[in-house]
Amino acid sequence: MGLGYVGLPVAHAFAKKFSGVIGFDVSAGRIAELRKGHDSTGELTRAQLDEVAIEFTDDAARIADADFIVVAVPTPVDANRSPDFSILRAACKSVGKNLKRGAIVVFESTVYPGATEEICGPALEKASGMTSGVDFKLAYSPERINPGDKAHPIEKIVKVVSGQDAETLEKVAAMYETIIDAGVHRASSIAVAEAAKVLENTQRDINIALMNEVAMISRLAGFRTKDVLEAASTKWNFLPFTPGLVGGHCIGVDPYYLTSRAEQLGYHPQVILAGRRINDNMPRFVATELLKELATNGFPIRRACIGMLGATFKENVPDVRNSKSAELAIEIEKFGMSVQIADPHADPEEFEEEYGHALVDLDKFGDMDALILAVPHDAYMDGLKDLIAQKLKPRGVLLDIKSVLDPKEYEGTYNYWSL
């Protein structure tokens, strides 16, 4: 249930081992494209879709035939950065109305510890009229798929599994063992598996926040952060994290699920929220530093034209959820500058609907006062030097957010800066 970046690869993996796999999604458009053999997320190729038999449907009644139900729907945060379970609750309602007695319902959506049994279980009971743990069983197996990462497909990632009793745990483990070559880890409880998932991304978030803070200090001290990291990484136990804009539907969201639960339990997290504040503030920091760079080099701020390469949350994927490029553009425009954004992967209609900002083709770029390499997609990296020469004014500001360029190639021609 849910055929996005997570659900579709899971359905595909099961369909390679089992017949009768049903892929359900509420989006009729998504179902239509998958039936035609096209995956707009880029996770699966046409050949991969053609090699299996999945019944793609938006008819929730088909859930009634399922003995093993995997729920992989989005769990975002709301405007107050609190967990938003509305999509998950709706999924539980649809499953509950069509739930077969004796079925196992496995949740892969990211939640805080306790949510599967405290929120999902009761929602299923209410919709089905059945009793959790008696008429149907709950399980949790957190998704670990990294969108766009072809080196780590689902079968190569160890799967954490859990169940509400020992029998369910073994059944769930056996199912996932058929599709996961890397093996499974049996968590001691559903709450432990839920906590493990949010911890994974919270750890990354905090480490990136540290690098972002170092980047701010490096900026003030007048040296390049990448040079510092290259020196520090010569020690065997130095962790290879880098600064950047933390967007997407996982790292920038999951810590708020953990902190929300902590506050429910009476504890106010400090380190986690401090890291979130740093990372949430990075678009504003970058915009402010860009303004300083332009002003220092004599560019008129109110008439400055900025080009931005990249609108998705990471390289080589079409996902624009929680796009920090969009936030950065908004912050820049607060200073009166205009921003044009181009991206070879993002859907222009989806981006404009989400952020109210149109994407443009690269040929619309020209005579830019500043050019921001926000997301280094492979699609334009090979010809990037020529692109910069064509689109950026001499002495213009070249902002390399992820430090993927060699500054020596641009010194003297442009004003280069990176995090």
CSV table of C-alpha atoms in Angstrom, one decimal:
chain,number,residue,atom,x,y,z
A,1,MET,CA,0.0,0.0,0.0
A,2,GLY,CA,1.7,3.1,-1.3
A,3,LEU,CA,3.8,2.8,-4.5
A,4,GLY,CA,6.4,5.6,-4.1
A,5,TYR,CA,10.1,5.5,-3.6
A,6,VAL,CA,9.7,2.8,-0.9
A,7,GLY,CA,6.5,0.9,-1.7
A,8,LEU,CA,7.3,0.1,-5.4
A,9,PRO,CA,10.7,-1.5,-4.8
A,10,VAL,CA,9.2,-3.6,-2.0
A,11,ALA,CA,6.3,-4.7,-4.2
A,12,HIS,CA,8.8,-5.5,-7.0
A,13,ALA,CA,11.0,-7.5,-4.7
A,14,PHE,CA,8.1,-9.6,-3.4
A,15,ALA,CA,6.8,-10.1,-6.9
A,16,LYS,CA,10.1,-11.7,-8.0
A,17,LYS,CA,9.5,-14.4,-5.3
A,18,PHE,CA,5.7,-14.6,-5.0
A,19,SER,CA,2.7,-14.6,-7.3
A,20,GLY,CA,-0.4,-12.6,-6.6
A,21,VAL,CA,1.3,-9.4,-5.5
A,22,ILE,CA,-1.1,-6.4,-5.5
A,23,GLY,CA,0.3,-2.9,-5.7
A,24,PHE,CA,-2.2,-0.3,-4.4
A,25,ASP,CA,-2.0,3.4,-4.5
A,26,VAL,CA,-4.6,6.1,-4.1
A,27,SER,CA,-3.3,8.0,-7.1
A,28,ALA,CA,-5.0,6.9,-10.3
A,29,GLY,CA,-2.3,8.7,-12.3
A,30,ARG,CA,0.4,6.7,-10.5
A,31,ILE,CA,-1.4,3.5,-11.2
A,32,ALA,CA,-1.8,4.4,-14.9
A,33,GLU,CA,1.9,5.1,-15.4
A,34,LEU,CA,2.9,1.9,-13.7
A,35,ARG,CA,0.5,-0.1,-15.8
A,36,LYS,CA,2.3,1.4,-18.8
A,37,GLY,CA,5.7,0.3,-17.5
A,38,HIS,CA,6.9,3.8,-16.4
A,39,ASP,CA,8.1,4.7,-13.0
A,40,SER,CA,8.4,8.5,-12.6
A,41,THR,CA,10.4,8.2,-9.4
A,42,GLY,CA,13.3,6.5,-11.4
A,43,GLU,CA,13.6,3.7,-8.9
A,44,LEU,CA,12.7,1.0,-11.4
A,45,THR,CA,13.3,0.7,-15.1
A,46,ARG,CA,10.8,-0.5,-17.7
A,47,ALA,CA,12.6,-3.8,-17.9
A,48,GLN,CA,12.4,-4.3,-14.2
A,49,LEU,CA,8.7,-3.6,-14.2
A,50,ASP,CA,8.2,-5.9,-17.1
A,51,GLU,CA,10.0,-8.8,-15.4
A,52,VAL,CA,7.4,-9.2,-12.7
A,53,ALA,CA,3.6,-9.6,-12.4
A,54,ILE,CA,2.2,-7.0,-10.1
A,55,GLU,CA,-1.5,-6.1,-10.2
A,56,PHE,CA,-1.5,-2.3,-10.0
A,57,THR,CA,-4.7,-0.9,-8.7
A,58,ASP,CA,-6.4,2.1,-6.9
A,59,ASP,CA,-9.3,-0.1,-5.8
A,60,ALA,CA,-9.0,-0.5,-2.0
A,61,ALA,CA,-11.3,-3.5,-2.1
A,62,ARG,CA,-8.5,-5.6,-3.6
A,63,ILE,CA,-6.8,-5.4,-0.2
A,64,ALA,CA,-9.4,-7.9,1.0
A,65,ASP,CA,-7.5,-10.7,-0.8
A,66,ALA,CA,-4.2,-10.0,0.9
A,67,ASP,CA,-2.7,-12.1,3.7
A,68,PHE,CA,0.4,-10.0,4.1
A,69,ILE,CA,-0.1,-6.2,3.8
A,70,VAL,CA,2.9,-3.8,3.7
A,71,VAL,CA,2.0,-0.1,4.3
A,72,ALA,CA,4.5,2.3,2.9
A,73,VAL,CA,2.9,5.8,2.8
A,74,PRO,CA,4.4,9.2,3.6
A,75,THR,CA,4.7,10.5,7.2
A,76,PRO,CA,5.6,14.2,6.9
A,77,VAL,CA,5.5,16.9,9.5
A,78,ASP,CA,3.0,19.8,9.6
A,79,ALA,CA,3.6,23.5,9.5
A,80,ASN,CA,4.5,23.4,13.2
A,81,ARG,CA,7.0,20.6,12.6
A,82,SER,CA,4.9,18.1,14.4
A,83,PRO,CA,4.3,14.5,13.1
A,84,ASP,CA,1.5,14.5,10.5
A,85,PHE,CA,-0.2,11.1,10.6
A,86,SER,CA,-3.1,12.0,8.4
A,87,ILE,CA,-2.0,9.9,5.4
A,88,LEU,CA,-1.1,7.0,7.6
A,89,ARG,CA,-4.5,7.2,9.4
A,90,ALA,CA,-6.2,7.2,6.0
A,91,ALA,CA,-4.2,4.2,4.9
A,92,CYS,CA,-5.2,2.4,8.1
A,93,LYS,CA,-8.9,3.2,7.5
A,94,SER,CA,-8.7,1.8,3.9
A,95,VAL,CA,-6.9,-1.4,5.1
A,96,GLY,CA,-9.2,-1.9,8.0
A,97,LYS,CA,-12.3,-1.7,5.9
A,98,ASN,CA,-10.9,-4.4,3.7
A,99,LEU,CA,-8.9,-6.5,6.2
A,100,LYS,CA,-9.0,-10.2,6.0
A,101,ARG,CA,-9.2,-12.0,9.3
A,102,GLY,CA,-5.8,-13.5,10.1
A,103,ALA,CA,-3.8,-11.1,8.0
A,104,ILE,CA,-0.5,-9.5,9.1
A,105,VAL,CA,-0.2,-5.7,8.6
A,106,VAL,CA,3.4,-4.5,8.3
A,107,PHE,CA,4.2,-0.8,8.5
A,108,GLU,CA,7.3,0.5,6.8
A,109,SER,CA,6.4,4.2,7.2
A,110,THR,CA,8.6,6.2,9.6
A,111,VAL,CA,6.9,6.8,12.9
A,112,TYR,CA,7.9,7.6,16.4
A,113,PRO,CA,8.3,4.7,19.0
A,114,GLY,CA,4.9,3.4,20.0
A,115,ALA,CA,2.9,4.8,17.0
A,116,THR,CA,2.3,1.4,15.3
A,117,GLU,CA,0.6,0.0,18.4
A,118,GLU,CA,-0.9,3.2,19.8
A,119,ILE,CA,-2.2,4.8,16.5
A,120,CYS,CA,-2.2,2.3,13.7
A,121,GLY,CA,-3.6,-0.7,15.7
A,122,PRO,CA,-6.6,1.2,17.1
A,123,ALA,CA,-7.3,2.7,13.7
A,124,LEU,CA,-7.3,-0.7,12.1
A,125,GLU,CA,-9.6,-2.0,14.9
A,126,LYS,CA,-12.1,0.8,14.4
A,127,ALA,CA,-12.3,0.4,10.7
A,128,SER,CA,-12.4,-3.4,10.7
A,129,GLY,CA,-14.4,-4.2,13.8
A,130,MET,CA,-11.7,-6.7,14.7
A,131,THR,CA,-9.2,-7.0,17.5
A,132,SER,CA,-5.5,-6.4,17.1
A,133,GLY,CA,-3.4,-9.3,18.2
A,134,VAL,CA,-6.3,-11.7,17.9
A,135,ASP,CA,-8.0,-11.2,14.5
A,136,PHE,CA,-5.1,-9.6,12.8
A,137,LYS,CA,-1.4,-9.0,13.7
A,138,LEU,CA,0.7,-5.9,13.7
A,139,ALA,CA,4.4,-5.7,12.6
A,140,TYR,CA,6.9,-3.0,11.8
A,141,SER,CA,9.9,-3.1,9.4
A,142,PRO,CA,11.4,0.3,8.8
A,143,GLU,CA,12.2,1.3,5.2
A,144,ARG,CA,15.9,1.8,4.5
A,145,ILE,CA,15.8,2.5,0.8
A,146,ASN,CA,18.0,5.3,-0.3
A,147,PRO,CA,16.3,7.0,-3.3
A,148,GLY,CA,18.5,7.1,-6.4
A,149,ASP,CA,21.2,4.8,-4.9
A,150,LYS,CA,21.7,2.0,-7.4
A,151,ALA,CA,24.6,0.6,-5.4
A,152,HIS,CA,22.3,-0.3,-2.4
A,153,PRO,CA,19.1,-1.8,-3.7
A,154,ILE,CA,16.6,-3.2,-1.2
A,155,GLU,CA,18.0,-6.7,-1.3
A,156,LYS,CA,21.4,-5.6,-0.3
A,157,ILE,CA,20.3,-3.7,2.8
A,158,VAL,CA,19.8,-5.6,6.1
A,159,LYS,CA,16.1,-5.4,7.1
A,160,VAL,CA,15.0,-4.7,10.6
A,161,VAL,CA,11.8,-6.6,11.4
A,162,SER,CA,9.5,-6.8,14.4
A,163,GLY,CA,6.1,-8.2,15.4
A,164,GLN,CA,3.6,-7.8,18.2
A,165,ASP,CA,4.3,-11.4,19.3
A,166,ALA,CA,6.9,-14.1,18.7
A,167,GLU,CA,4.9,-16.0,16.1
A,168,THR,CA,4.3,-12.8,14.1
A,169,LEU,CA,7.9,-11.8,14.3
A,170,GLU,CA,9.0,-15.2,12.8
A,171,LYS,CA,6.4,-15.0,10.0
A,172,VAL,CA,7.5,-11.5,9.1
A,173,ALA,CA,11.2,-12.4,9.3
A,174,ALA,CA,10.6,-15.4,7.0
A,175,MET,CA,8.8,-13.3,4.4
A,176,TYR,CA,11.5,-10.6,4.3
A,177,GLU,CA,14.3,-13.3,4.3
A,178,THR,CA,13.0,-14.4,0.9
A,179,ILE,CA,13.7,-11.0,-0.7
A,180,ILE,CA,16.6,-9.6,1.4
A,181,ASP,CA,20.0,-11.2,0.5
A,182,ALA,CA,21.7,-9.2,3.3
A,183,GLY,CA,19.5,-10.8,5.9
A,184,VAL,CA,17.2,-9.6,8.6
A,185,HIS,CA,17.6,-8.3,12.1
A,186,ARG,CA,14.9,-9.3,14.6
A,187,ALA,CA,14.2,-6.4,16.9
A,188,SER,CA,13.1,-7.1,20.4
A,189,SER,CA,9.9,-5.1,20.0
A,190,ILE,CA,8.0,-3.0,17.6
A,191,ALA,CA,8.9,0.1,19.6
A,192,VAL,CA,12.6,-0.7,19.3
A,193,ALA,CA,12.4,-1.1,15.5
A,194,GLU,CA,10.5,2.2,15.3
A,195,ALA,CA,13.2,3.9,17.4
A,196,ALA,CA,16.0,2.4,15.4
A,197,LYS,CA,14.6,4.0,12.2
A,198,VAL,CA,14.3,7.5,13.5
A,199,LEU,CA,17.7,7.2,15.2
A,200,GLU,CA,19.4,6.3,11.9
A,201,ASN,CA,18.4,9.6,10.3
A,202,THR,CA,18.7,11.7,13.4
A,203,GLN,CA,22.3,10.6,13.7
A,204,ARG,CA,23.0,11.7,10.1
A,205,ASP,CA,21.2,15.0,10.8
A,206,ILE,CA,23.2,15.8,13.8
A,207,ASN,CA,26.5,15.0,12.1
A,208,ILE,CA,25.6,17.2,9.1
A,209,ALA,CA,24.6,20.0,11.5
A,210,LEU,CA,28.1,19.8,13.0
A,211,MET,CA,29.6,20.1,9.6
A,212,ASN,CA,27.4,23.0,8.8
A,213,GLU,CA,28.5,24.8,12.0
A,214,VAL,CA,32.1,24.1,11.0
A,215,ALA,CA,31.3,25.6,7.6
A,216,MET,CA,30.0,28.8,9.3
A,217,ILE,CA,33.2,29.0,11.4
A,218,SER,CA,35.4,28.4,8.4
A,219,ARG,CA,33.6,31.1,6.5
A,220,LEU,CA,34.5,33.6,9.3
A,221,ALA,CA,38.0,32.3,9.6
A,222,GLY,CA,38.7,32.6,5.9
A,223,PHE,CA,39.5,29.0,4.9
A,224,ARG,CA,37.6,26.4,2.9
A,225,THR,CA,35.7,23.8,4.8
A,226,LYS,CA,36.6,21.0,2.4
A,227,ASP,CA,40.3,21.6,3.0
A,228,VAL,CA,39.6,21.2,6.8
A,229,LEU,CA,37.7,18.0,6.2
A,230,GLU,CA,40.4,16.5,3.9
A,231,ALA,CA,43.0,17.1,6.6
A,232,ALA,CA,40.8,15.8,9.4
A,233,SER,CA,39.8,12.7,7.4
A,234,THR,CA,43.3,11.4,7.4
A,235,LYS,CA,42.6,10.1,10.9
A,236,TRP,CA,41.2,6.5,10.8
A,237,ASN,CA,38.1,7.1,12.9
A,238,PHE,CA,37.0,10.5,11.4
A,239,LEU,CA,33.4,10.3,10.1
A,240,PRO,CA,33.0,11.4,6.5
A,241,PHE,CA,30.2,13.8,6.7
A,242,THR,CA,30.0,17.1,4.7
A,243,PRO,CA,28.1,20.4,5.1
A,244,GLY,CA,25.0,21.0,2.9
A,245,LEU,CA,21.3,21.8,2.7
A,246,VAL,CA,19.4,19.0,4.4
A,247,GLY,CA,16.1,18.4,2.6
A,248,GLY,CA,14.0,15.5,1.5
A,249,HIS,CA,11.5,13.4,3.3
A,250,CYS,CA,13.7,11.6,5.8
A,251,ILE,CA,16.7,13.4,7.4
A,252,GLY,CA,15.0,16.7,7.6
A,253,VAL,CA,11.8,15.2,9.0
A,254,ASP,CA,12.5,12.1,11.1
A,255,PRO,CA,14.2,13.9,14.0
A,256,TYR,CA,11.0,15.7,14.7
A,257,TYR,CA,9.2,12.4,15.1
A,258,LEU,CA,11.8,11.4,17.8
A,259,THR,CA,11.7,14.7,19.6
A,260,SER,CA,7.9,14.8,19.5
A,261,ARG,CA,7.8,11.4,21.3
A,262,ALA,CA,10.4,12.5,23.7
A,263,GLU,CA,8.3,15.6,24.7
A,264,GLN,CA,5.2,13.4,25.1
A,265,LEU,CA,7.3,11.4,27.6
A,266,GLY,CA,8.3,14.6,29.5
A,267,TYR,CA,11.8,15.1,28.1
A,268,HIS,CA,12.9,18.1,26.1
A,269,PRO,CA,15.6,17.1,23.6
A,270,GLN,CA,18.5,19.4,23.3
A,271,VAL,CA,21.2,18.0,21.0
A,272,ILE,CA,18.6,16.8,18.4
A,273,LEU,CA,16.7,20.1,18.2
A,274,ALA,CA,20.0,22.1,18.2
A,275,GLY,CA,21.0,20.2,15.1
A,276,ARG,CA,17.7,20.8,13.5
A,277,ARG,CA,17.9,24.5,14.1
A,278,ILE,CA,21.3,24.7,12.5
A,279,ASN,CA,20.2,22.7,9.4
A,280,ASP,CA,16.8,24.5,9.1
A,281,ASN,CA,18.7,27.8,9.1
A,282,MET,CA,21.2,26.9,6.3
A,283,PRO,CA,19.1,28.4,3.4
A,284,ARG,CA,19.0,31.7,5.3
A,285,PHE,CA,22.7,31.6,6.0
A,286,VAL,CA,23.6,30.8,2.4
A,287,ALA,CA,21.4,33.6,1.1
A,288,THR,CA,22.9,36.1,3.5
A,289,GLU,CA,26.4,35.1,2.6
A,290,LEU,CA,25.6,35.3,-1.1
A,291,LEU,CA,24.3,38.9,-0.6
A,292,LYS,CA,27.5,39.8,1.2
A,293,GLU,CA,29.6,38.3,-1.6
A,294,LEU,CA,27.6,40.2,-4.3
A,295,ALA,CA,27.7,43.5,-2.4
A,296,THR,CA,31.5,43.2,-1.7
A,297,ASN,CA,32.1,42.7,-5.4
A,298,GLY,CA,30.0,45.7,-6.6
A,299,PHE,CA,26.9,44.0,-7.9
A,300,PRO,CA,23.6,45.9,-7.4
A,301,ILE,CA,21.6,43.8,-5.0
A,302,ARG,CA,18.1,44.9,-6.1
A,303,ARG,CA,18.8,44.1,-9.8
A,304,ALA,CA,20.9,41.0,-9.2
A,305,CYS,CA,20.0,38.0,-11.3
A,306,ILE,CA,20.7,34.6,-9.7
A,307,GLY,CA,20.7,31.2,-11.5
A,308,MET,CA,20.3,28.0,-9.5
A,309,LEU,CA,21.2,24.5,-10.7
A,310,GLY,CA,19.1,21.9,-9.0
A,311,ALA,CA,15.6,21.8,-7.4
A,312,THR,CA,15.4,18.3,-6.1
A,313,PHE,CA,16.4,17.3,-2.6
A,314,LYS,CA,19.4,15.3,-3.7
A,315,GLU,CA,21.4,14.3,-6.8
A,316,ASN,CA,19.9,12.3,-9.7
A,317,VAL,CA,16.4,11.9,-8.3
A,318,PRO,CA,13.1,13.7,-9.3
A,319,ASP,CA,11.9,14.1,-5.7
A,320,VAL,CA,11.2,17.8,-4.7
A,321,ARG,CA,9.7,17.1,-1.3
A,322,ASN,CA,11.2,19.4,1.3
A,323,SER,CA,13.4,21.0,-1.4
A,324,LYS,CA,16.0,23.3,0.2
A,325,SER,CA,16.7,24.8,-3.2
A,326,ALA,CA,13.2,26.2,-3.1
A,327,GLU,CA,13.8,27.6,0.5
A,328,LEU,CA,17.1,29.1,-0.6
A,329,ALA,CA,15.4,30.8,-3.6
A,330,ILE,CA,12.7,32.2,-1.3
A,331,GLU,CA,15.4,33.6,1.1
A,332,ILE,CA,17.4,35.2,-1.7
A,333,GLU,CA,14.3,36.8,-3.2
A,334,LYS,CA,13.6,38.5,0.2
A,335,PHE,CA,16.6,40.7,-0.5
A,336,GLY,CA,15.1,41.8,-3.8
A,337,MET,CA,17.1,39.6,-6.1
A,338,SER,CA,15.5,37.4,-8.8
A,339,VAL,CA,16.2,33.7,-8.9
A,340,GLN,CA,15.8,31.3,-11.9
A,341,ILE,CA,16.0,27.6,-11.1
A,342,ALA,CA,16.7,24.8,-13.6
A,343,ASP,CA,16.6,21.0,-13.0
A,344,PRO,CA,16.7,18.2,-15.5
A,345,HIS,CA,14.9,15.7,-13.1
A,346,ALA,CA,12.2,17.7,-11.3
A,347,ASP,CA,8.7,17.9,-12.6
A,348,PRO,CA,8.0,21.6,-13.3
A,349,GLU,CA,4.3,21.4,-12.5
A,350,GLU,CA,4.9,19.6,-9.2
A,351,PHE,CA,7.6,22.1,-8.2
A,352,GLU,CA,5.5,25.1,-9.0
A,353,GLU,CA,2.4,23.7,-7.3
A,354,GLU,CA,4.4,22.9,-4.2
A,355,TYR,CA,6.5,26.1,-3.9
A,356,GLY,CA,4.9,28.7,-6.2
A,357,HIS,CA,8.1,29.1,-8.2
A,358,ALA,CA,8.5,28.1,-11.8
A,359,LEU,CA,11.4,26.1,-13.1
A,360,VAL,CA,13.0,27.2,-16.4
A,361,ASP,CA,15.1,25.6,-19.1
A,362,LEU,CA,18.8,26.1,-18.9
A,363,ASP,CA,18.8,28.1,-22.1
A,364,LYS,CA,16.9,30.8,-20.2
A,365,PHE,CA,19.9,31.4,-18.1
A,366,GLY,CA,22.2,34.2,-19.2
A,367,ASP,CA,24.4,37.0,-18.0
A,368,MET,CA,23.9,35.9,-14.3
A,369,ASP,CA,25.4,37.9,-11.5
A,370,ALA,CA,25.6,34.7,-9.5
A,371,LEU,CA,25.3,31.0,-10.3
A,372,ILE,CA,24.5,28.5,-7.5
A,373,LEU,CA,25.4,24.8,-7.9
A,374,ALA,CA,22.8,23.6,-5.5
A,375,VAL,CA,22.3,20.0,-6.6
A,376,PRO,CA,25.2,18.5,-8.6
A,377,HIS,CA,23.2,16.2,-11.0
A,378,ASP,CA,25.3,14.1,-13.3
A,379,ALA,CA,23.2,15.4,-16.2
A,380,TYR,CA,25.1,18.7,-16.2
A,381,MET,CA,28.3,18.0,-14.4
A,382,ASP,CA,30.3,16.9,-17.5
A,383,GLY,CA,29.7,20.2,-19.3
A,384,LEU,CA,29.5,22.4,-16.2
A,385,LYS,CA,32.6,24.4,-16.9
A,386,ASP,CA,31.4,25.5,-20.3
A,387,LEU,CA,27.9,26.2,-18.9
A,388,ILE,CA,29.4,28.5,-16.2
A,389,ALA,CA,31.4,30.3,-18.9
A,390,GLN,CA,28.3,30.9,-21.0
A,391,LYS,CA,25.9,31.8,-18.2
A,392,LEU,CA,27.9,33.7,-15.5
A,393,LYS,CA,29.2,37.2,-15.8
A,394,PRO,CA,33.0,37.7,-15.4
A,395,ARG,CA,33.8,38.2,-11.7
A,396,GLY,CA,30.3,36.9,-10.9
A,397,VAL,CA,29.7,34.8,-7.8
A,398,LEU,CA,30.0,31.1,-8.2
A,399,LEU,CA,28.5,29.3,-5.2
A,400,ASP,CA,29.3,25.7,-4.9
A,401,ILE,CA,27.2,24.4,-2.1
A,402,LYS,CA,28.5,20.9,-1.9
A,403,SER,CA,32.1,21.7,-2.8
A,404,VAL,CA,32.3,19.5,-5.8
A,405,LEU,CA,34.3,21.9,-8.0
A,406,ASP,CA,38.0,22.7,-7.9
A,407,PRO,CA,38.3,26.4,-7.0
A,408,LYS,CA,41.6,26.7,-8.7
A,409,GLU,CA,39.9,26.3,-12.1
A,410,TYR,CA,37.7,29.4,-11.4
A,411,GLU,CA,40.0,31.7,-9.4
A,412,GLY,CA,40.7,35.0,-11.2
A,413,THR,CA,37.6,34.6,-13.4
A,414,TYR,CA,34.8,34.3,-10.9
A,415,ASN,CA,34.3,34.9,-7.2
A,416,TYR,CA,34.1,31.3,-6.0
A,417,TRP,CA,32.6,30.3,-2.6
A,418,SER,CA,31.6,27.0,-1.2
A,419,LEU,CA,30.2,25.7,2.1
